[in-house]
Structures are given as C-alpha cells and as structure tokens.
Short mmCIF file of N, CA and C in Angstrom, two decimals:
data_model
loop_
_atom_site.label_atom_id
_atom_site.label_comp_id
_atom_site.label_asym_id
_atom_site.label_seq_id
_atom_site.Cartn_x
_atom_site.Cartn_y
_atom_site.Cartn_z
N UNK A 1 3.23 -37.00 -13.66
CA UNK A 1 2.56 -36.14 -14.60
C UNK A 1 3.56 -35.10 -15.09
N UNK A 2 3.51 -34.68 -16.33
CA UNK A 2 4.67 -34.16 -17.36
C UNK A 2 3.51 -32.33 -17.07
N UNK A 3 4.41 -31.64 -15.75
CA UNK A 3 3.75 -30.18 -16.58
C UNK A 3 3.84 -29.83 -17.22
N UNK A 4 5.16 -29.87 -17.95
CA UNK A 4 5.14 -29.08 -19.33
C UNK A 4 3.94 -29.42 -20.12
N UNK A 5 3.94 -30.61 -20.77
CA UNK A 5 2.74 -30.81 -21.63
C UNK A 5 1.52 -30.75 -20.80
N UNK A 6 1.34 -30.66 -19.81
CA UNK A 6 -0.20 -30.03 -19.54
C UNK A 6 -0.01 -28.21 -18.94
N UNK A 7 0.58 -27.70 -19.48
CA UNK A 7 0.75 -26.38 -18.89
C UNK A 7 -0.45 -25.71 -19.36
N UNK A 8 -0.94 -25.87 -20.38
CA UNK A 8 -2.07 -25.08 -21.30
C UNK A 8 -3.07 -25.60 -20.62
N UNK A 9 -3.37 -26.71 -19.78
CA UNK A 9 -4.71 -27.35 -19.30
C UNK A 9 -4.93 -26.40 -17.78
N UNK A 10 -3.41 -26.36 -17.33
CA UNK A 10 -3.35 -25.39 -16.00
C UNK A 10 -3.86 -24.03 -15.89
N UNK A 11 -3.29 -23.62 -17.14
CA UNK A 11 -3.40 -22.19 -17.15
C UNK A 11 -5.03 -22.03 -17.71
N UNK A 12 -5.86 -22.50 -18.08
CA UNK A 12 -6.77 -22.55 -18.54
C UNK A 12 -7.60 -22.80 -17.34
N UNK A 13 -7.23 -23.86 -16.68
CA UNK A 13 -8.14 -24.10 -15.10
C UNK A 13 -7.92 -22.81 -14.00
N UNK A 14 -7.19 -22.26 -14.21
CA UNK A 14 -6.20 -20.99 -13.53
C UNK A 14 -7.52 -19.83 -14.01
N UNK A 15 -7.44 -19.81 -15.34
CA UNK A 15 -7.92 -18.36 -16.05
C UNK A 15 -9.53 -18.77 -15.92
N UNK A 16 -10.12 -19.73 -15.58
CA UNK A 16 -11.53 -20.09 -15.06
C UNK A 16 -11.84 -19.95 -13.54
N UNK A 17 -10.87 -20.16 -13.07
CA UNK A 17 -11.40 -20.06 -11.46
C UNK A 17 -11.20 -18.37 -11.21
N UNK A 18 -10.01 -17.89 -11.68
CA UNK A 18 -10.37 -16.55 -11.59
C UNK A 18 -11.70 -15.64 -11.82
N UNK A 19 -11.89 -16.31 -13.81
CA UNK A 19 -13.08 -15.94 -13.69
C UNK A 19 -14.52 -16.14 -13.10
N UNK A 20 -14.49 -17.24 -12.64
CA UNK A 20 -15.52 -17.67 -11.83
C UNK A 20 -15.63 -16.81 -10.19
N UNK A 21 -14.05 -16.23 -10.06
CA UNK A 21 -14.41 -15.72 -8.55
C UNK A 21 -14.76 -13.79 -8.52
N UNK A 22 -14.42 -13.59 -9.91
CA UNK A 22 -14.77 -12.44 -10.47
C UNK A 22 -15.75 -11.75 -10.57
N UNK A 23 -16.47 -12.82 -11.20
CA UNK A 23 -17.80 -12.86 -11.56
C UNK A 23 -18.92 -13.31 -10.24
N UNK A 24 -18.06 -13.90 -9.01
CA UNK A 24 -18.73 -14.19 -7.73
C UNK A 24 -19.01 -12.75 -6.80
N UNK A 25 -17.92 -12.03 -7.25
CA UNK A 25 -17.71 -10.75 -6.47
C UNK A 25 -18.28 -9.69 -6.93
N UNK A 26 -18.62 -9.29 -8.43
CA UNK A 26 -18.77 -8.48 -9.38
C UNK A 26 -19.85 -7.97 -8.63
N UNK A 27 -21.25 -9.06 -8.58
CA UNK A 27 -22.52 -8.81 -7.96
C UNK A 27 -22.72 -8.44 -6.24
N UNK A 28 -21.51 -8.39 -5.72
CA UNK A 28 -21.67 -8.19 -4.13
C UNK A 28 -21.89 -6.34 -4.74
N UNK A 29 -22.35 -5.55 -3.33
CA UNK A 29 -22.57 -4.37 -3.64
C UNK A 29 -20.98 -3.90 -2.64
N UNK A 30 -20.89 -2.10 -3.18
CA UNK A 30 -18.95 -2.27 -2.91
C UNK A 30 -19.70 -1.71 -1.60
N UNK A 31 -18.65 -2.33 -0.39
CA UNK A 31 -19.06 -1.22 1.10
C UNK A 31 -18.74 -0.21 0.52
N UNK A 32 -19.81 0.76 1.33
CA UNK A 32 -20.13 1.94 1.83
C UNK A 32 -19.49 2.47 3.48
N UNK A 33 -18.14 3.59 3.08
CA UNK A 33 -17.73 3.77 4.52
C UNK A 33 -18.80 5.28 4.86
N UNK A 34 -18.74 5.12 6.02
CA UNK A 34 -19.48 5.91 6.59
C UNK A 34 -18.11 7.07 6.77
N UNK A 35 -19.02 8.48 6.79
CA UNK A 35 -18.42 10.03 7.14
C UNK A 35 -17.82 9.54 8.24
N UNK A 36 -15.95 9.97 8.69
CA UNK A 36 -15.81 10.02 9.20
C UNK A 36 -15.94 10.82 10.34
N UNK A 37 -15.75 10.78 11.83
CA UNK A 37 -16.23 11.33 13.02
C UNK A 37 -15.54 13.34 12.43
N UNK A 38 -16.34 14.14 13.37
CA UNK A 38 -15.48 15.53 12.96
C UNK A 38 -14.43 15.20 14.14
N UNK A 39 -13.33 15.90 13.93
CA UNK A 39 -12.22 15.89 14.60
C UNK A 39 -11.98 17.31 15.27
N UNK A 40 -11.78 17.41 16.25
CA UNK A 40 -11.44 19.15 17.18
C UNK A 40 -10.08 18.90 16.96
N UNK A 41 -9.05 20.19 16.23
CA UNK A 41 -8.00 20.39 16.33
C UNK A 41 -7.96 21.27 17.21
N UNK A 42 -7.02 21.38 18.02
CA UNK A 42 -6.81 22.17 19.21
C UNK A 42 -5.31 21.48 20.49
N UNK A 43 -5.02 22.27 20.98
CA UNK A 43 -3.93 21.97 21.83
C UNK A 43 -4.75 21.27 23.31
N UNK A 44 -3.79 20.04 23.50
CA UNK A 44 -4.58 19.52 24.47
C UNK A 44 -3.14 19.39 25.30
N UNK A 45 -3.89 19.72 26.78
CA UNK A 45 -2.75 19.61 27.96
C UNK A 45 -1.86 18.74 27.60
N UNK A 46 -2.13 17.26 27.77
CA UNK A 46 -1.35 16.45 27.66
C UNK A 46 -0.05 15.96 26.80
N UNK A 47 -0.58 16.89 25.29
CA UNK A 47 0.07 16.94 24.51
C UNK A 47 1.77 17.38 24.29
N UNK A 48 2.74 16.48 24.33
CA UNK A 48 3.96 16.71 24.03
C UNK A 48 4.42 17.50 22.58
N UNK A 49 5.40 18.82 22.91
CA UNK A 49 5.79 19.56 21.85
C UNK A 49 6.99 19.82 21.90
N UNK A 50 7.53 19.39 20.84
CA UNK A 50 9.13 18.82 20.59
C UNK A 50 9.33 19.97 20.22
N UNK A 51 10.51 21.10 20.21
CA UNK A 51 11.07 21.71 19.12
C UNK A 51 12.65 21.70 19.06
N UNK A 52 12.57 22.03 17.41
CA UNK A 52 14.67 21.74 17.10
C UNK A 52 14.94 22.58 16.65
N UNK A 53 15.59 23.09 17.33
CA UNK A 53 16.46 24.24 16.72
C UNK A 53 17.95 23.99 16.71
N UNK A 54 18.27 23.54 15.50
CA UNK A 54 19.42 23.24 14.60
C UNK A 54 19.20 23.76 13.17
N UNK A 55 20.80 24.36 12.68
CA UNK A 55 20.44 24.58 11.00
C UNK A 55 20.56 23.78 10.71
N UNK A 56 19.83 23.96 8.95
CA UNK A 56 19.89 22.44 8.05
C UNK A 56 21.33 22.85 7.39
N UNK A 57 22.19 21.71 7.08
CA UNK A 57 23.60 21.30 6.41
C UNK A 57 23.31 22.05 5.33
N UNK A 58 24.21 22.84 4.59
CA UNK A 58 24.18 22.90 3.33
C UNK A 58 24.77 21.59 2.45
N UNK A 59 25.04 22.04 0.49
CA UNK A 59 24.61 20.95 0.10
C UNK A 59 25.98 20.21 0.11
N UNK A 60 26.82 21.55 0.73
CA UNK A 60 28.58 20.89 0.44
C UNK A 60 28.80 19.67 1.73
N UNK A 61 28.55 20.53 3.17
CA UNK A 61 28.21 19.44 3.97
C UNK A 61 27.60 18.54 3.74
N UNK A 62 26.92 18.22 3.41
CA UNK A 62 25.65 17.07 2.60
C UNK A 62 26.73 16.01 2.21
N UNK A 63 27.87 16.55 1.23
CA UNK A 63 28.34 15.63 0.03
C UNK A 63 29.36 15.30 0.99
N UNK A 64 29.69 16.20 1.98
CA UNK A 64 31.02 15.80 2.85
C UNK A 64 30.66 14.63 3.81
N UNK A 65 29.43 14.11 4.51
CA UNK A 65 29.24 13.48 5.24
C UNK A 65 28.94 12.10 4.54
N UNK A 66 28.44 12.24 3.15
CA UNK A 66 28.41 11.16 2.46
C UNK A 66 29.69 10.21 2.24
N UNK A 67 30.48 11.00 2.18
CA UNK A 67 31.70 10.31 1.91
C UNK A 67 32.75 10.72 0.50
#
C-alpha cells in the first residue's frame, strides 16, 4: 500500500477518531478535588535544620569560575 497516495484517507481517519474520543469525554462530568486537609505549620522535634553560612560570590568571581 502506497502512503503517500492514501495520506489524506489517514489523516481524515486520524481527525475522526479524535473527534469521536472528544466528543466521548466532553459529556463525562470534570472531577471534583476535594479541600485539601488543613496543614499545622510548626517546628516538630524530629525535624532536621540545615544552616549555611557562606557568602554569595560576587559577579566577578561568578565569571572567574566559569572560565
């Protein structure tokens, strides 16, 4: 079978099944997410707390490490 000369029959069976699955979905209703839970911000024991204390490079260093 020559695709070229049936390319227009493809794309046509292509641009129908799309629309057919379009039009399958159109009518579903969209989920509905539910409110998420409330969240407690707060420090908890377990919790690991990183800190860095380093300065940031200026922009000459910047260009120097680049290369």
């Amino acid at each position: 079978m020559n695709i070229a000369k049936n390319m227009e029959a493809i794309f046509v069976a292509a641009l129908i099944a799309v629309s057919a699955t379009s039009f399958a979905t159109a009518s579903a209703p969209a989920p509905r997410s539910s409110a998420p839970a409330a969240v407690q911000a707060g420090a908890d024991a377990n919790m690991t707390v990183v800190t860095v204390s380093a300065k940031r490079l200026s922009a000459a260093e910047k260009a120097q490490l680049k290369g």
